[in-house]
Amino acid sequence: MEILNYLNKNQRAIVKDIEDVVIHDSPSLHKEMVDECGQYLKQLISERLGSVSKEYPNRDVGNHLKFDFGEGAEQILILTHYDTVWEKGTLSFQIEGSRAYGPGIHDMKGGIIQGIWALKAIKDLQLSTNKKIAFLLTADEELFSPTSRELIEKEAKKSAAVLVLEPPNAKTGALKIARKGAAKFKMSVKGISSHAGNNPDVNASAIHEIAHQIRILEGFSDLDQGTTVNVGVVKGGTMSNVVSDNAEAEIDVRFFTKSEGERIEQEILNLQPKFSKTRVQIEGGINRPPMEGNEESARLFELASKSANELGFNITGESVGGISDGNLTAAIGVATLDGLGSVGEGPHAFHEHIKIDEIPNRTALLARLLLKL
Ligand SMILES: [Zn+2]
């Protein structure tokens, strides 16, 4: 297989490109550092593919980048982000055996470089895609894409399909065919403070109230449907001998379908205080629609699966709880396949790494899939 031979031969060069982008730390909240990494990527894209990247300037976060590859009446969107969750110097690049470690290497700088090399293989082997490829590199995904969302949705609307180069499942290597949606809420409870010894008024305790509310919230979980409600943060009170007049909770909700998300959003926003002297206020709602699988995305996965078979391996598809920008593109009805990046483990964790031996296979998989679309 020509593409796989080419990528096997270039494995070292690919790993070197991954190293060079990983050592440019790009924590989402440090615009200058992210932009420096962006300039490096622009140069790399120009050297590897001869493509000129367009910059979308931002005031507070790094600039987004986009370049086009190939020609065609229709467009395929490749979706990546080059910001990471890691502050400068927290992790360093290193190779141990067949694993390469480093900040953002798995999520998702390895995926970006594989994407660039998939296109380079197509170019150098004088193959051509049927559709134009738009390759987007955003700079604020780890902040939930506040400034890139519009651009992502605009490019997705112009596209026949969206391929997301986030990592595949760590244990199984599976592609991600569906992702849960997410909602976030903040519950604030006001009570009336008093001396716990002299005037123990349980009806006025904000903590007593929020404890009751937490039991109700967690009762909304439905594991059979894949719906989870997690109260992840609780704060409140001042001292043990004071009936508390305030308490707060932060709540994360995940769900597989739009209707389930809307149902649970209503339940939470309609919660009422149980005790007479407290007030309950709830803010928040759905901030990521689910990436629901449909017929078109199933067809996309079929093509990926066929491509893998032609390369001599099998690939599976899974539904997962984590969110990505693929949630946004699927929600506007464009066929989306995610998890086409680097095989590895530990996104957002200190042991974050990728498996070097898997790089040629996964890069070839992406190249073949692009040729079939
Ligand atoms: Zn990511």
mmCIF file of C-alpha atoms and ligand atoms in Angstrom:
data_model
loop_
_atom_site.group_PDB
_atom_site.id
_atom_site.type_symbol
_atom_site.label_atom_id
_atom_site.label_comp_id
_atom_site.label_asym_id
_atom_site.label_seq_id
_atom_site.Cartn_x
_atom_site.Cartn_y
_atom_site.Cartn_z
ATOM 1 C CA MET A 1 0.000 0.000 0.000
ATOM 2 C CA GLU A 2 1.596 3.143 -1.345
ATOM 3 C CA ILE A 3 0.341 5.629 1.252
ATOM 4 C CA LEU A 4 1.272 3.441 4.193
ATOM 5 C CA ASN A 5 4.765 2.804 2.773
ATOM 6 C CA TYR A 6 5.268 6.521 2.340
ATOM 7 C CA LEU A 7 4.189 7.232 5.922
ATOM 8 C CA ASN A 8 6.232 4.372 7.376
ATOM 9 C CA LYS A 9 9.271 5.767 5.601
ATOM 10 C CA ASN A 10 8.577 9.228 7.004
ATOM 11 C CA GLN A 11 7.712 8.163 10.549
ATOM 12 C CA ARG A 12 10.782 9.835 12.071
ATOM 13 C CA ALA A 13 10.150 13.094 10.259
ATOM 14 C CA ILE A 14 6.538 13.078 11.491
ATOM 15 C CA VAL A 15 7.640 12.512 15.103
ATOM 16 C CA LYS A 16 10.150 15.365 14.732
ATOM 17 C CA ASP A 17 7.360 17.683 13.520
ATOM 18 C CA ILE A 18 5.240 16.621 16.502
ATOM 19 C CA GLU A 19 8.135 17.398 18.854
ATOM 20 C CA ASP A 20 8.638 20.837 17.297
ATOM 21 C CA VAL A 21 5.013 21.840 17.708
ATOM 22 C CA VAL A 22 4.734 20.347 21.211
ATOM 23 C CA ILE A 23 7.734 22.338 22.509
ATOM 24 C CA HIS A 24 5.871 25.521 21.531
ATOM 25 C CA ASP A 25 3.687 25.615 24.668
ATOM 26 C CA SER A 26 0.245 27.079 23.917
ATOM 27 C CA PRO A 27 -1.923 27.366 27.059
ATOM 28 C CA SER A 28 -5.349 28.714 26.003
ATOM 29 C CA LEU A 29 -5.259 31.771 28.249
ATOM 30 C CA HIS A 30 -1.851 33.080 27.126
ATOM 31 C CA LYS A 31 -2.486 34.739 23.788
ATOM 32 C CA GLU A 32 1.149 35.587 23.088
ATOM 33 C CA MET A 33 2.346 32.020 23.546
ATOM 34 C CA VAL A 34 -0.536 30.569 21.540
ATOM 35 C CA ASP A 35 0.176 33.005 18.709
ATOM 36 C CA GLU A 36 3.844 32.074 18.727
ATOM 37 C CA CYS A 37 2.848 28.423 18.320
ATOM 38 C CA GLY A 38 0.438 29.516 15.577
ATOM 39 C CA GLN A 39 3.230 31.260 13.668
ATOM 40 C CA TYR A 40 5.304 28.107 13.907
ATOM 41 C CA LEU A 41 2.385 26.065 12.530
ATOM 42 C CA LYS A 42 1.838 28.514 9.665
ATOM 43 C CA GLN A 43 5.443 28.132 8.648
ATOM 44 C CA LEU A 44 5.299 24.350 8.933
ATOM 45 C CA ILE A 45 2.125 24.178 6.820
ATOM 46 C CA SER A 46 3.790 26.330 4.186
ATOM 47 C CA GLU A 47 6.918 24.148 4.158
ATOM 48 C CA ARG A 48 5.132 20.794 4.116
ATOM 49 C CA LEU A 49 2.232 21.624 1.798
ATOM 50 C CA GLY A 50 2.988 24.947 0.152
ATOM 51 C CA SER A 51 -0.320 26.238 1.560
ATOM 52 C CA VAL A 52 -0.856 29.728 2.900
ATOM 53 C CA SER A 53 -2.833 29.914 6.150
ATOM 54 C CA LYS A 54 -5.381 32.622 6.725
ATOM 55 C CA GLU A 55 -5.367 34.167 10.211
ATOM 56 C CA TYR A 56 -8.513 35.099 12.126
ATOM 57 C CA PRO A 57 -7.330 37.624 14.723
ATOM 58 C CA ASN A 58 -8.620 37.656 18.289
ATOM 59 C CA ARG A 59 -8.060 40.152 21.077
ATOM 60 C CA ASP A 60 -7.881 37.873 24.114
ATOM 61 C CA VAL A 61 -7.127 34.379 22.827
ATOM 62 C CA GLY A 62 -4.808 33.118 20.106
ATOM 63 C CA ASN A 63 -5.628 33.679 16.449
ATOM 64 C CA HIS A 64 -7.434 30.903 14.584
ATOM 65 C CA LEU A 65 -5.877 29.573 11.379
ATOM 66 C CA LYS A 66 -7.336 28.028 8.243
ATOM 67 C CA PHE A 67 -5.822 26.756 5.040
ATOM 68 C CA ASP A 68 -7.257 25.077 1.959
ATOM 69 C CA PHE A 69 -5.924 22.019 0.175
ATOM 70 C CA GLY A 70 -6.910 20.548 -3.182
ATOM 71 C CA GLU A 71 -9.844 21.496 -5.303
ATOM 72 C CA GLY A 72 -13.466 20.596 -5.781
ATOM 73 C CA ALA A 73 -16.955 22.042 -5.863
ATOM 74 C CA GLU A 74 -17.701 20.624 -2.429
ATOM 75 C CA GLN A 75 -15.764 20.957 0.816
ATOM 76 C CA ILE A 76 -14.606 18.632 3.601
ATOM 77 C CA LEU A 77 -13.770 20.300 6.907
ATOM 78 C CA ILE A 78 -10.892 19.001 9.041
ATOM 79 C CA LEU A 79 -11.281 20.316 12.567
ATOM 80 C CA THR A 80 -8.346 20.742 14.979
ATOM 81 C CA HIS A 81 -7.327 23.012 17.861
ATOM 82 C CA TYR A 82 -3.805 23.950 18.852
ATOM 83 C CA ASP A 83 -4.358 25.420 22.321
ATOM 84 C CA THR A 84 -3.700 23.110 25.293
ATOM 85 C CA VAL A 85 -4.596 22.977 28.996
ATOM 86 C CA TRP A 86 -0.918 23.107 30.035
ATOM 87 C CA GLU A 87 0.866 26.129 31.503
ATOM 88 C CA LYS A 88 4.366 26.791 30.163
ATOM 89 C CA GLY A 89 6.960 24.315 31.359
ATOM 90 C CA THR A 90 4.547 22.011 33.253
ATOM 91 C CA LEU A 91 5.402 19.071 31.008
ATOM 92 C CA SER A 92 8.237 18.506 28.581
ATOM 93 C CA PHE A 93 8.603 16.507 25.391
ATOM 94 C CA GLN A 94 10.254 13.125 25.787
ATOM 95 C CA ILE A 95 10.337 9.739 24.133
ATOM 96 C CA GLU A 96 10.328 6.580 26.231
ATOM 97 C CA GLY A 97 10.357 3.387 24.206
ATOM 98 C CA SER A 98 7.480 3.572 21.744
ATOM 99 C CA ARG A 99 5.701 6.419 23.523
ATOM 100 C CA ALA A 100 6.110 10.161 23.051
ATOM 101 C CA TYR A 101 5.119 12.370 25.999
ATOM 102 C CA GLY A 102 4.456 16.094 26.111
ATOM 103 C CA PRO A 103 1.940 18.880 26.780
ATOM 104 C CA GLY A 104 -0.988 18.594 24.388
ATOM 105 C CA ILE A 105 0.685 15.851 22.355
ATOM 106 C CA HIS A 106 -2.407 13.623 22.555
ATOM 107 C CA ASP A 107 -4.953 16.468 22.749
ATOM 108 C CA MET A 108 -4.289 17.291 19.997
ATOM 109 C CA LYS A 109 -1.000 18.400 18.496
ATOM 110 C CA GLY A 110 -0.191 14.849 17.377
ATOM 111 C CA GLY A 111 -3.500 14.875 15.488
ATOM 112 C CA ILE A 112 -2.673 18.192 13.794
ATOM 113 C CA ILE A 113 0.665 16.914 12.503
ATOM 114 C CA GLN A 114 -0.899 13.634 11.353
ATOM 115 C CA GLY A 115 -3.487 15.689 9.477
ATOM 116 C CA ILE A 116 -0.790 17.746 7.753
ATOM 117 C CA TRP A 117 1.131 14.582 6.833
ATOM 118 C CA ALA A 118 -1.998 12.852 5.506
ATOM 119 C CA LEU A 119 -2.298 15.754 3.046
ATOM 120 C CA LYS A 120 1.431 15.697 2.325
ATOM 121 C CA ALA A 121 1.196 11.996 1.450
ATOM 122 C CA ILE A 122 -1.674 12.732 -0.948
ATOM 123 C CA LYS A 123 0.310 15.583 -2.522
ATOM 124 C CA ASP A 124 3.682 13.834 -2.783
ATOM 125 C CA LEU A 125 2.125 10.681 -4.239
ATOM 126 C CA GLN A 126 0.282 12.831 -6.789
ATOM 127 C CA LEU A 127 -3.122 11.611 -5.698
ATOM 128 C CA SER A 128 -6.063 13.957 -5.505
ATOM 129 C CA THR A 129 -9.177 14.315 -3.405
ATOM 130 C CA ASN A 130 -12.626 14.767 -4.970
ATOM 131 C CA LYS A 131 -13.422 17.684 -2.719
ATOM 132 C CA LYS A 132 -11.611 20.741 -1.468
ATOM 133 C CA ILE A 133 -10.237 20.320 2.067
ATOM 134 C CA ALA A 134 -10.612 23.196 4.533
ATOM 135 C CA PHE A 135 -8.253 22.647 7.488
ATOM 136 C CA LEU A 136 -9.129 24.653 10.576
ATOM 137 C CA LEU A 137 -6.806 25.126 13.576
ATOM 138 C CA THR A 138 -8.591 26.949 16.396
ATOM 139 C CA ALA A 139 -7.015 28.489 19.482
ATOM 140 C CA ASP A 140 -9.672 28.366 22.221
ATOM 141 C CA GLU A 141 -11.203 24.867 22.215
ATOM 142 C CA GLU A 142 -10.101 24.173 25.781
ATOM 143 C CA LEU A 143 -12.116 27.257 26.835
ATOM 144 C CA PHE A 144 -15.246 25.804 25.133
ATOM 145 C CA SER A 145 -14.589 27.700 21.883
ATOM 146 C CA PRO A 146 -16.029 31.141 22.775
ATOM 147 C CA THR A 147 -14.494 32.913 19.767
ATOM 148 C CA SER A 148 -14.121 30.007 17.321
ATOM 149 C CA ARG A 149 -17.661 28.645 17.515
ATOM 150 C CA GLU A 150 -19.028 30.966 14.849
ATOM 151 C CA LEU A 151 -16.163 30.202 12.449
ATOM 152 C CA ILE A 152 -16.491 26.440 13.033
ATOM 153 C CA GLU A 153 -20.236 26.537 12.363
ATOM 154 C CA LYS A 154 -19.803 28.723 9.284
ATOM 155 C CA GLU A 155 -17.219 26.380 7.737
ATOM 156 C CA ALA A 156 -19.208 23.276 8.718
ATOM 157 C CA LYS A 157 -22.312 24.623 6.958
ATOM 158 C CA LYS A 158 -20.280 24.814 3.733
ATOM 159 C CA SER A 159 -19.049 21.223 4.135
ATOM 160 C CA ALA A 160 -20.278 17.797 3.079
ATOM 161 C CA ALA A 161 -18.584 16.207 6.105
ATOM 162 C CA VAL A 162 -16.503 17.134 9.146
ATOM 163 C CA LEU A 163 -13.522 15.085 10.343
ATOM 164 C CA VAL A 164 -12.308 15.895 13.869
ATOM 165 C CA LEU A 165 -8.700 15.025 14.754
ATOM 166 C CA GLU A 166 -9.281 14.626 18.504
ATOM 167 C CA PRO A 167 -7.752 11.430 19.950
ATOM 168 C CA PRO A 168 -9.519 8.074 19.542
ATOM 169 C CA ASN A 169 -10.593 6.132 22.624
ATOM 170 C CA ALA A 170 -7.502 5.415 24.751
ATOM 171 C CA LYS A 171 -8.267 1.769 25.542
ATOM 172 C CA THR A 172 -9.836 0.573 22.314
ATOM 173 C CA GLY A 173 -8.500 3.018 19.699
ATOM 174 C CA ALA A 174 -12.126 3.423 18.591
ATOM 175 C CA LEU A 175 -13.310 6.392 16.573
ATOM 176 C CA LYS A 176 -15.972 8.571 18.163
ATOM 177 C CA ILE A 177 -19.285 8.327 16.362
ATOM 178 C CA ALA A 178 -21.428 10.029 19.016
ATOM 179 C CA ARG A 179 -20.694 12.339 21.905
ATOM 180 C CA LYS A 180 -22.890 13.364 24.791
ATOM 181 C CA GLY A 181 -24.113 16.904 25.111
ATOM 182 C CA ALA A 182 -23.304 18.920 28.205
ATOM 183 C CA ALA A 183 -25.117 21.414 30.400
ATOM 184 C CA LYS A 184 -23.781 23.395 33.304
ATOM 185 C CA PHE A 185 -25.711 25.014 36.154
ATOM 186 C CA LYS A 186 -24.976 27.012 39.248
ATOM 187 C CA MET A 187 -27.392 26.814 42.173
ATOM 188 C CA SER A 188 -27.295 29.592 44.767
ATOM 189 C CA VAL A 189 -29.273 29.229 48.017
ATOM 190 C CA LYS A 190 -29.981 32.076 50.409
ATOM 191 C CA GLY A 191 -31.050 31.406 53.976
ATOM 192 C CA ILE A 192 -31.199 33.402 57.215
ATOM 193 C CA SER A 193 -28.255 33.168 59.576
ATOM 194 C CA SER A 194 -28.688 32.716 63.314
ATOM 195 C CA HIS A 195 -26.848 31.333 66.331
ATOM 196 C CA ALA A 196 -26.868 27.568 66.046
ATOM 197 C CA GLY A 197 -27.104 27.104 69.833
ATOM 198 C CA ASN A 198 -29.744 29.658 70.701
ATOM 199 C CA ASN A 199 -31.886 29.719 67.545
ATOM 200 C CA PRO A 200 -31.379 26.559 65.520
ATOM 201 C CA ASP A 201 -33.799 27.276 62.670
ATOM 202 C CA VAL A 202 -33.420 24.437 60.214
ATOM 203 C CA ASN A 203 -36.001 25.972 57.861
ATOM 204 C CA ALA A 204 -33.630 28.880 57.259
ATOM 205 C CA SER A 205 -30.364 26.989 56.752
ATOM 206 C CA ALA A 206 -28.973 27.355 53.239
ATOM 207 C CA ILE A 207 -26.857 24.249 53.755
ATOM 208 C CA HIS A 208 -29.793 22.151 54.865
ATOM 209 C CA GLU A 209 -31.680 23.326 51.776
ATOM 210 C CA ILE A 210 -28.851 22.644 49.343
ATOM 211 C CA ALA A 211 -28.269 19.180 50.809
ATOM 212 C CA HIS A 212 -31.903 18.417 50.006
ATOM 213 C CA GLN A 213 -31.537 19.864 46.487
ATOM 214 C CA ILE A 214 -28.404 17.787 45.801
ATOM 215 C CA ARG A 215 -30.314 14.572 46.506
ATOM 216 C CA ILE A 216 -32.987 15.632 44.024
ATOM 217 C CA LEU A 217 -30.387 16.645 41.409
ATOM 218 C CA GLU A 218 -28.503 13.384 41.611
ATOM 219 C CA GLY A 219 -31.799 11.546 41.321
ATOM 220 C CA PHE A 220 -32.154 12.963 37.800
ATOM 221 C CA SER A 221 -29.303 10.708 36.596
ATOM 222 C CA ASP A 222 -30.463 7.874 34.366
ATOM 223 C CA LEU A 223 -27.560 5.554 33.648
ATOM 224 C CA ASP A 224 -29.559 3.373 31.228
ATOM 225 C CA GLN A 225 -30.101 6.413 29.000
ATOM 226 C CA GLY A 226 -26.565 7.642 29.602
ATOM 227 C CA THR A 227 -27.725 10.724 31.487
ATOM 228 C CA THR A 228 -25.494 11.817 34.349
ATOM 229 C CA VAL A 229 -25.916 14.652 36.827
ATOM 230 C CA ASN A 230 -22.827 15.465 38.845
ATOM 231 C CA VAL A 231 -22.690 18.044 41.630
ATOM 232 C CA GLY A 232 -18.972 18.696 41.434
ATOM 233 C CA VAL A 233 -18.532 21.742 43.662
ATOM 234 C CA VAL A 234 -20.312 22.723 46.893
ATOM 235 C CA LYS A 235 -19.599 25.788 49.008
ATOM 236 C CA GLY A 236 -21.372 27.416 51.911
ATOM 237 C CA GLY A 237 -21.518 28.606 55.473
ATOM 238 C CA THR A 238 -19.001 30.341 57.691
ATOM 239 C CA MET A 239 -18.659 28.535 61.051
ATOM 240 C CA SER A 240 -20.023 25.412 62.671
ATOM 241 C CA ASN A 241 -22.008 27.364 65.280
ATOM 242 C CA VAL A 242 -23.791 29.532 62.710
ATOM 243 C CA VAL A 243 -26.909 28.540 60.783
ATOM 244 C CA SER A 244 -25.692 29.311 57.277
ATOM 245 C CA ASP A 245 -27.314 31.964 55.123
ATOM 246 C CA ASN A 246 -25.616 30.934 51.880
ATOM 247 C CA ALA A 247 -24.646 27.883 49.884
ATOM 248 C CA GLU A 248 -23.722 27.183 46.269
ATOM 249 C CA ALA A 249 -23.407 24.168 44.035
ATOM 250 C CA GLU A 250 -21.987 23.699 40.543
ATOM 251 C CA ILE A 251 -23.607 21.026 38.431
ATOM 252 C CA ASP A 252 -22.502 19.198 35.268
ATOM 253 C CA VAL A 253 -25.071 17.282 33.202
ATOM 254 C CA ARG A 254 -24.360 14.947 30.243
ATOM 255 C CA PHE A 255 -26.913 13.378 27.874
ATOM 256 C CA PHE A 256 -27.025 11.537 24.542
ATOM 257 C CA THR A 257 -30.041 13.152 22.871
ATOM 258 C CA LYS A 258 -31.258 16.692 22.413
ATOM 259 C CA SER A 259 -34.695 15.854 23.833
ATOM 260 C CA GLU A 260 -33.222 14.289 26.971
ATOM 261 C CA GLY A 261 -31.036 17.377 27.447
ATOM 262 C CA GLU A 262 -34.034 19.686 27.153
ATOM 263 C CA ARG A 263 -36.075 17.559 29.542
ATOM 264 C CA ILE A 264 -33.456 17.631 32.250
ATOM 265 C CA GLU A 265 -32.722 21.325 31.716
ATOM 266 C CA GLN A 266 -36.397 22.093 32.451
ATOM 267 C CA GLU A 267 -36.413 19.869 35.550
ATOM 268 C CA ILE A 268 -33.385 21.644 36.973
ATOM 269 C CA LEU A 269 -34.500 25.191 36.161
ATOM 270 C CA ASN A 270 -37.878 24.468 37.789
ATOM 271 C CA LEU A 271 -36.508 23.238 41.128
ATOM 272 C CA GLN A 272 -38.252 24.871 44.097
ATOM 273 C CA PRO A 273 -37.063 25.353 47.691
ATOM 274 C CA LYS A 274 -38.184 22.684 50.138
ATOM 275 C CA PHE A 275 -37.940 24.815 53.267
ATOM 276 C CA SER A 276 -39.982 27.915 53.974
ATOM 277 C CA LYS A 277 -37.297 30.487 54.713
ATOM 278 C CA THR A 278 -34.806 29.781 51.968
ATOM 279 C CA ARG A 279 -34.583 30.969 48.381
ATOM 280 C CA VAL A 280 -33.146 28.906 45.529
ATOM 281 C CA GLN A 281 -31.786 30.496 42.365
ATOM 282 C CA ILE A 282 -30.495 28.513 39.358
ATOM 283 C CA GLU A 283 -28.507 29.804 36.403
ATOM 284 C CA GLY A 284 -27.164 27.969 33.377
ATOM 285 C CA GLY A 285 -28.344 25.527 30.764
ATOM 286 C CA ILE A 286 -27.189 23.465 27.804
ATOM 287 C CA ASN A 287 -23.853 24.688 26.437
ATOM 288 C CA ARG A 288 -23.004 21.798 24.126
ATOM 289 C CA PRO A 289 -25.654 19.943 22.129
ATOM 290 C CA PRO A 290 -25.004 16.201 21.775
ATOM 291 C CA MET A 291 -23.264 14.815 18.691
ATOM 292 C CA GLU A 292 -26.027 12.353 17.819
ATOM 293 C CA GLY A 293 -25.189 9.667 15.343
ATOM 294 C CA ASN A 294 -27.341 9.600 12.187
ATOM 295 C CA GLU A 295 -27.412 7.803 8.824
ATOM 296 C CA GLU A 296 -24.867 10.102 7.238
ATOM 297 C CA SER A 297 -22.392 9.895 10.093
ATOM 298 C CA ALA A 298 -22.809 6.094 10.046
ATOM 299 C CA ARG A 299 -21.887 6.148 6.348
ATOM 300 C CA LEU A 300 -18.817 8.223 7.188
ATOM 301 C CA PHE A 301 -17.775 5.661 9.773
ATOM 302 C CA GLU A 302 -18.345 2.842 7.244
ATOM 303 C CA LEU A 303 -15.917 4.538 4.844
ATOM 304 C CA ALA A 304 -13.344 4.901 7.628
ATOM 305 C CA SER A 305 -13.785 1.269 8.588
ATOM 306 C CA LYS A 306 -13.340 0.176 4.966
ATOM 307 C CA SER A 307 -10.215 2.355 4.692
ATOM 308 C CA ALA A 308 -8.752 0.696 7.783
ATOM 309 C CA ASN A 309 -9.476 -2.783 6.368
ATOM 310 C CA GLU A 310 -7.694 -1.889 3.150
ATOM 311 C CA LEU A 311 -4.686 -0.865 5.245
ATOM 312 C CA GLY A 312 -4.779 -4.171 7.096
ATOM 313 C CA PHE A 313 -6.401 -3.350 10.408
ATOM 314 C CA ASN A 314 -9.835 -3.054 11.995
ATOM 315 C CA ILE A 315 -11.399 -0.050 13.559
ATOM 316 C CA THR A 316 -14.423 0.287 15.829
ATOM 317 C CA GLY A 317 -16.702 3.204 16.639
ATOM 318 C CA GLU A 318 -17.960 4.273 20.066
ATOM 319 C CA SER A 319 -20.254 6.735 21.792
ATOM 320 C CA VAL A 320 -18.504 8.745 24.488
ATOM 321 C CA GLY A 321 -19.275 11.223 27.267
ATOM 322 C CA GLY A 322 -16.582 13.821 26.546
ATOM 323 C CA ILE A 323 -17.374 16.803 24.331
ATOM 324 C CA SER A 324 -15.473 18.372 21.429
ATOM 325 C CA ASP A 325 -16.098 20.887 18.660
ATOM 326 C CA GLY A 326 -17.616 17.933 16.780
ATOM 327 C CA ASN A 327 -20.693 18.483 18.969
ATOM 328 C CA LEU A 328 -21.189 21.871 17.307
ATOM 329 C CA THR A 329 -20.907 20.637 13.721
ATOM 330 C CA ALA A 330 -23.113 17.572 14.285
ATOM 331 C CA ALA A 331 -25.765 19.750 15.930
ATOM 332 C CA ILE A 332 -26.197 21.794 12.750
ATOM 333 C CA GLY A 333 -26.773 18.585 10.811
ATOM 334 C CA VAL A 334 -23.399 17.998 9.112
ATOM 335 C CA ALA A 335 -22.079 14.401 9.108
ATOM 336 C CA THR A 336 -19.261 14.353 11.669
ATOM 337 C CA LEU A 337 -16.665 11.715 12.538
ATOM 338 C CA ASP A 338 -14.378 12.289 15.522
ATOM 339 C CA GLY A 339 -11.380 10.565 17.083
ATOM 340 C CA LEU A 340 -9.279 10.566 13.898
ATOM 341 C CA GLY A 341 -6.171 11.854 15.737
ATOM 342 C CA SER A 342 -3.262 10.215 17.572
ATOM 343 C CA VAL A 343 -3.605 6.964 19.478
ATOM 344 C CA GLY A 344 -2.450 7.405 23.057
ATOM 345 C CA GLU A 345 -3.559 8.026 26.614
ATOM 346 C CA GLY A 346 -4.076 10.699 29.238
ATOM 347 C CA PRO A 347 -5.498 13.851 27.642
ATOM 348 C CA HIS A 348 -5.308 16.637 30.297
ATOM 349 C CA ALA A 349 -3.284 14.271 32.543
ATOM 350 C CA PHE A 350 0.399 14.304 33.499
ATOM 351 C CA HIS A 351 1.025 11.018 31.701
ATOM 352 C CA GLU A 352 -0.372 12.375 28.405
ATOM 353 C CA HIS A 353 1.338 10.526 25.547
ATOM 354 C CA ILE A 354 0.928 9.062 22.083
ATOM 355 C CA LYS A 355 1.999 5.726 20.611
ATOM 356 C CA ILE A 356 4.621 6.312 17.944
ATOM 357 C CA ASP A 357 4.035 2.965 16.201
ATOM 358 C CA GLU A 358 0.406 3.883 15.504
ATOM 359 C CA ILE A 359 1.246 7.133 13.703
ATOM 360 C CA PRO A 360 1.656 5.747 10.143
ATOM 361 C CA ASN A 361 -1.534 3.645 10.329
ATOM 362 C CA ARG A 362 -3.749 6.416 11.646
ATOM 363 C CA THR A 363 -2.310 8.998 9.268
ATOM 364 C CA ALA A 364 -2.835 6.626 6.340
ATOM 365 C CA LEU A 365 -6.394 5.991 7.540
ATOM 366 C CA LEU A 366 -7.142 9.708 7.370
ATOM 367 C CA ALA A 367 -5.517 10.045 3.932
ATOM 368 C CA ARG A 368 -7.495 7.118 2.503
ATOM 369 C CA LEU A 369 -10.732 8.379 3.995
ATOM 370 C CA LEU A 370 -10.126 11.803 2.414
ATOM 371 C CA LEU A 371 -9.569 10.146 -0.979
ATOM 372 C CA LYS A 372 -12.861 8.236 -0.697
ATOM 373 C CA LEU A 373 -14.993 11.256 0.193
HETATM 374 ZN ZN ZN B 1 -8.964 18.469 22.312
#
